[in-house]
GROMACS .gro file of C-alpha atoms in nm:
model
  219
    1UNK     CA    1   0.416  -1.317  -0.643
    2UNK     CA    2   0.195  -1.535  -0.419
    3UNK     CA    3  -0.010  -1.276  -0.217
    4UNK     CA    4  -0.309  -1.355   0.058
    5UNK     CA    5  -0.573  -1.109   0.147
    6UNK     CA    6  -0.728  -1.191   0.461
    7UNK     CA    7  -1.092  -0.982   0.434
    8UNK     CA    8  -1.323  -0.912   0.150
    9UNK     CA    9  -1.491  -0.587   0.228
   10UNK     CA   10  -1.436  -0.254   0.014
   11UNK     CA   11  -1.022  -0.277   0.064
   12UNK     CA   12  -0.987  -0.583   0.050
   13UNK     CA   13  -1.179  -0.682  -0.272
   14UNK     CA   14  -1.039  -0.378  -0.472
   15UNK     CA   15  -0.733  -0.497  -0.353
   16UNK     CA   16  -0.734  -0.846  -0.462
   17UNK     CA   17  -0.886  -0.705  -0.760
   18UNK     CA   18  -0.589  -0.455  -0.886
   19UNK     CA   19  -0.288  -0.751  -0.767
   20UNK     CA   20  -0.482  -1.027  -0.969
   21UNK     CA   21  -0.503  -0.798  -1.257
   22UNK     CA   22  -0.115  -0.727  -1.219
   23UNK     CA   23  -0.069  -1.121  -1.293
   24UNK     CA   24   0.001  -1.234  -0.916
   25UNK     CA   25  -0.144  -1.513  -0.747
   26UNK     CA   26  -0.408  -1.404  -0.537
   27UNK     CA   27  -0.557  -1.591  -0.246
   28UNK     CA   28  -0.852  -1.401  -0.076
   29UNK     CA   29  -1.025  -1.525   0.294
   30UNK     CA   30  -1.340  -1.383   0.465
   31UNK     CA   31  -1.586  -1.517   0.692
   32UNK     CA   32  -1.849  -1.477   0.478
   33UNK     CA   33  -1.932  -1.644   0.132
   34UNK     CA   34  -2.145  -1.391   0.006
   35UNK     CA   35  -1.829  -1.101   0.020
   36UNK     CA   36  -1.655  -1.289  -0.223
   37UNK     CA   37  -1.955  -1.134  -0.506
   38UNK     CA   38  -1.751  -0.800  -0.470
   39UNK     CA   39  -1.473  -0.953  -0.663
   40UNK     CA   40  -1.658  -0.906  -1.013
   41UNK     CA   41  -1.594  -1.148  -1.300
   42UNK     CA   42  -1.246  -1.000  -1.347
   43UNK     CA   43  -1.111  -1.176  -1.081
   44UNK     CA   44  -0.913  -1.521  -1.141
   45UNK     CA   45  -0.763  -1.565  -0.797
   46UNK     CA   46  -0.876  -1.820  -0.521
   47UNK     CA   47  -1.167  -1.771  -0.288
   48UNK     CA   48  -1.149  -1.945   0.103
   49UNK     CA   49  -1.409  -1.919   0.345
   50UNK     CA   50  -1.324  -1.968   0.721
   51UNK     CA   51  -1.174  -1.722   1.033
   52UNK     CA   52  -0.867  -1.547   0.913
   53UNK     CA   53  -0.622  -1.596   1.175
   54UNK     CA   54  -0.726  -1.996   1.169
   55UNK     CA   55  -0.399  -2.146   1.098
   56UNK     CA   56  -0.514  -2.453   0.855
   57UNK     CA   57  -0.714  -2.205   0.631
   58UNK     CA   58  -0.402  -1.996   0.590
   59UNK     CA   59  -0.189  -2.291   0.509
   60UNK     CA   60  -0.432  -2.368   0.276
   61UNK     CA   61  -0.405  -2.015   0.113
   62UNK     CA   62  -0.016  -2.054   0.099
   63UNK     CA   63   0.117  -1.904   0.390
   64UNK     CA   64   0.401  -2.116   0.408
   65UNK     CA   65   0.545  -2.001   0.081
   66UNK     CA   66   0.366  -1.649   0.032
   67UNK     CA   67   0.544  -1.367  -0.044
   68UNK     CA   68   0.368  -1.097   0.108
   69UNK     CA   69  -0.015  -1.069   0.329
   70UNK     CA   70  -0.236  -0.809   0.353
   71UNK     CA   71  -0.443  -0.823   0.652
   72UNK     CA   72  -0.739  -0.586   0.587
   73UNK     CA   73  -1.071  -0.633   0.780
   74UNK     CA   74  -1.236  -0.469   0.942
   75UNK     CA   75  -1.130  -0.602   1.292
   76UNK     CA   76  -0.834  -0.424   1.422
   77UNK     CA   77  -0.765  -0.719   1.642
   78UNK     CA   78  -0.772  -1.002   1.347
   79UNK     CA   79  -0.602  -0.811   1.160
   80UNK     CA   80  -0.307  -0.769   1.389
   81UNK     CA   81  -0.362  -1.155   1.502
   82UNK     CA   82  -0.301  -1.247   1.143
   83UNK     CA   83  -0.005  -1.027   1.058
   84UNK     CA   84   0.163  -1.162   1.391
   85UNK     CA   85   0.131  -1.494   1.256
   86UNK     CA   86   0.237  -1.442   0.889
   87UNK     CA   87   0.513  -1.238   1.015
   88UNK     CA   88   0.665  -1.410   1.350
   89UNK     CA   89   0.547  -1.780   1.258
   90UNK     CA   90   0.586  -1.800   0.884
   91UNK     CA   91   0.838  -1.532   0.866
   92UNK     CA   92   0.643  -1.408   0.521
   93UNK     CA   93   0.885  -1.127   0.371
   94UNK     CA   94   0.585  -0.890   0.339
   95UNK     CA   95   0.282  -0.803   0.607
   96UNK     CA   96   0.086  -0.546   0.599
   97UNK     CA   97  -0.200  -0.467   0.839
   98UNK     CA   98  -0.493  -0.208   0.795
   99UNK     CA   99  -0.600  -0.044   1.131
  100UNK     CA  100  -0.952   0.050   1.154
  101UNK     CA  101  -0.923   0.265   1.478
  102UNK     CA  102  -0.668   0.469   1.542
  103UNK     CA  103  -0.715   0.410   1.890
  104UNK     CA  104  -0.545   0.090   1.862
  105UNK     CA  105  -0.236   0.212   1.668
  106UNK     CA  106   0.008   0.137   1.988
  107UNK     CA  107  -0.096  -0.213   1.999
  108UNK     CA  108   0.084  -0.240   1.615
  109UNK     CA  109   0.379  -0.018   1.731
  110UNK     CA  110   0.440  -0.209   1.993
  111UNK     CA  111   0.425  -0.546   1.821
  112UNK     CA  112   0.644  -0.416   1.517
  113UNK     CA  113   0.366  -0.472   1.284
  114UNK     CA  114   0.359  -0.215   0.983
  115UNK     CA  115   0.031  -0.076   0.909
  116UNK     CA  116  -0.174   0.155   0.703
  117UNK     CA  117  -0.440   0.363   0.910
  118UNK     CA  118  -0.709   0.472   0.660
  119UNK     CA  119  -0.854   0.689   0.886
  120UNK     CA  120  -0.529   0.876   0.888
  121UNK     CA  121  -0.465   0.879   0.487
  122UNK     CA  122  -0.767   1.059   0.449
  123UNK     CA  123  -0.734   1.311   0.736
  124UNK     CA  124  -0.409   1.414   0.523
  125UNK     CA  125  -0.576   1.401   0.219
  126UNK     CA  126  -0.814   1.640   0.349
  127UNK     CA  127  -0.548   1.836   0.479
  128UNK     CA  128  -0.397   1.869   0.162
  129UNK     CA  129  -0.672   1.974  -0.067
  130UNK     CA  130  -0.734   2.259   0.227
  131UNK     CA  131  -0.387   2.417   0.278
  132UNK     CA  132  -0.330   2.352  -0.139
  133UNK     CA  133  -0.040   2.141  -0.145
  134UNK     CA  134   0.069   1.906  -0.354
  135UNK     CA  135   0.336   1.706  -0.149
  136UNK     CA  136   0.201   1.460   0.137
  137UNK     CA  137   0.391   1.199   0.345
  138UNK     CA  138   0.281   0.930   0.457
  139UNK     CA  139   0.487   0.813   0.777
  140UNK     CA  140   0.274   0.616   1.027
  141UNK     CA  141   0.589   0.510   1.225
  142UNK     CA  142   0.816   0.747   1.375
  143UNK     CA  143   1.107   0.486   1.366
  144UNK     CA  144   1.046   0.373   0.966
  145UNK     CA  145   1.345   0.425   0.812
  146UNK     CA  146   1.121   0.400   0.424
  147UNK     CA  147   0.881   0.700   0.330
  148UNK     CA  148   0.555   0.661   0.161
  149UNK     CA  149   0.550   1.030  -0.055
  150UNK     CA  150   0.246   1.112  -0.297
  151UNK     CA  151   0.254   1.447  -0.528
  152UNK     CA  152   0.057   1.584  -0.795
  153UNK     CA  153   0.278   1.723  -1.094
  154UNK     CA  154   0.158   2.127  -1.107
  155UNK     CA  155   0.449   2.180  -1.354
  156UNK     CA  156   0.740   2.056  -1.583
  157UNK     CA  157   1.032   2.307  -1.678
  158UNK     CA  158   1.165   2.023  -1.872
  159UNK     CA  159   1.144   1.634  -1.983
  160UNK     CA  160   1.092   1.424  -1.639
  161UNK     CA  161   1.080   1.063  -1.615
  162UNK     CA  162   0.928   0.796  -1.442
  163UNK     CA  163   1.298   0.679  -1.418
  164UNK     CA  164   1.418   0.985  -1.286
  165UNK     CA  165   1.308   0.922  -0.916
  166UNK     CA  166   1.417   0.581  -0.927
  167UNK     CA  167   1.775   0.382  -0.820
  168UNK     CA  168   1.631   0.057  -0.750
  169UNK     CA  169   1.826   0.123  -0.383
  170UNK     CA  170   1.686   0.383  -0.214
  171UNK     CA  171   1.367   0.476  -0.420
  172UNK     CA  172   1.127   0.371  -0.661
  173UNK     CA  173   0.778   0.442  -0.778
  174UNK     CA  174   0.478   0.251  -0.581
  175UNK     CA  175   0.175   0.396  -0.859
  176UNK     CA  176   0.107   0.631  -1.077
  177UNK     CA  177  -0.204   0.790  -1.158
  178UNK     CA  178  -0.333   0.995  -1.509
  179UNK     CA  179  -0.688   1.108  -1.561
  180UNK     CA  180  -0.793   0.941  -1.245
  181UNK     CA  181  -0.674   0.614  -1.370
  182UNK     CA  182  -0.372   0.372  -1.280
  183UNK     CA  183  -0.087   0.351  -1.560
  184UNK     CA  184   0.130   0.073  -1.601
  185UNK     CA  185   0.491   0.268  -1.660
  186UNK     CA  186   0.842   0.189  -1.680
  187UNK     CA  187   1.189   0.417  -1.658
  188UNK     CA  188   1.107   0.572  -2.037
  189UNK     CA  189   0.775   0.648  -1.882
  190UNK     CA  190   0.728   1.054  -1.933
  191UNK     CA  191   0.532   1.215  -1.625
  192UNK     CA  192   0.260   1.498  -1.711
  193UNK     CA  193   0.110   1.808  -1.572
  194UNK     CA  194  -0.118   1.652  -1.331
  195UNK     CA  195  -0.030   1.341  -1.278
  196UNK     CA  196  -0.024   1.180  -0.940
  197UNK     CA  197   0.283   1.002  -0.817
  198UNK     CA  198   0.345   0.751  -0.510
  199UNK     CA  199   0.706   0.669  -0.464
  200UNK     CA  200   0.892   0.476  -0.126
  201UNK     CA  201   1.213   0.619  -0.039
  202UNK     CA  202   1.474   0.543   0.207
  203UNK     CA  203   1.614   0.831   0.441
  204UNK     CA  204   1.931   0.872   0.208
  205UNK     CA  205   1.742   0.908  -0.051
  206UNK     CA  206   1.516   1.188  -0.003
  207UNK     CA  207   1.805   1.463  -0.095
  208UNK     CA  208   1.783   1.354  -0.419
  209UNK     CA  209   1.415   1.329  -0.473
  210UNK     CA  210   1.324   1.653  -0.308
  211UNK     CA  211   1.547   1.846  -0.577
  212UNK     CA  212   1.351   1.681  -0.856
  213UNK     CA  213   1.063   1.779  -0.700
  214UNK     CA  214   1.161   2.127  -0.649
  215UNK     CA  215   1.254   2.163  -0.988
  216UNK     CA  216   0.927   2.056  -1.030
  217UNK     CA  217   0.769   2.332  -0.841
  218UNK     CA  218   0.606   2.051  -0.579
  219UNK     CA  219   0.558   2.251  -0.248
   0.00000   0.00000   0.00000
């Protein structure tokens, strides 16, 4: 995939950082040269330098033929600048927008533009080491018709597999974490005692997934 990151701060360059290590093409823009030294030596993508939401530059990046943006600075208003453009100008089948302040979260309801509020994540991660649970969703929109559902396995009663939760229609696994590190998996993939799980699922789909999980003894 041909994927733009439009800011090169913490998010931004461990983002670049994981997709160019999954083998996609990986254009990265910030304002400032010197971000660009977060990236480490690991990193075999392209570096611009310029405003974000200046049209050339992202031409230049690929925004004609991208498949999916990240906007992710720390400007609530680039961000949602760029994702208008990659999404209602270049019609990119992807955007995604981080929002800084959660202040400004109508402004990206009310242009349609999805989002990821890391403010918010971590409020419910918080949340979910106090109250002990191992099930959170993540559901910034109250109109999204796709869930964003991270667990921790507490126990197995039986073989479970990575395949098991997905259909390729209405869900399939985002990540999966062991011993604090990402691991690359596939449908033979076995899941372990501890191991943390991030799956998307459509409405019609959560039936299904919340029996495997109860099986599971996720609460």
């Amino acid at each position: 995939m041909h994927i733009i990151v439009t800011g090169c701060g913490r998010v931004g360059s461990q983002l670049a950082q994981f997709l160019s290590y999954e083998g996609h093409d990986v254009v990265i823009i910030d304002r400032e040269a010197e971000s660009f030294s977060r990236l480490g030596g690991g990193f075999n993508g392209v570096t611009l330098t310029g405003i974000a939401f200046d049209e050339g530059l992202l031409k230049e990046a690929g925004i004609e033929y991208a498949d999916a943006l990240a906007a992710v600075t720390n400007f609530d208003n680039t961000n949602l600048m760029v994702a208008e453009i990659a999404t209602k100008i270049y019609h990119v089948p992807t955007v995604l927008a981080r929002l800084y302040n959660p202040e400004n979260r109508q402004a990206f309801v009310r242009l349609g533009i999805d989002f990821v509020s890391g403010t918010t994540l971590l409020a419910e991660m918080i949340m979910r080491k106090l109250l002990q649970s191992d099930l959170i969703v993540h559901q910034d929109r109250l109109e999204v018709e796709m869930r964003v559902i991270e667990f921790a396995v507490p126990w197995l009663g039986g073989r479970v597999m990575a395949g098991d939760f997905e259909d390729g229609i209405s869900s399939r696994i985002l990540a999966l974490e062991r011993s604090g590190r990402l691991l690359r998996w596939d449908e033979s993939t076995r899941l372990l005692v501890g191991d943390r799980v991030v799956l998307a699922a459509k409405r019609e789909g959560m039936g299904r997934l919340q029996e495997i999980m109860e099986r599971m003894g996720v609460k």
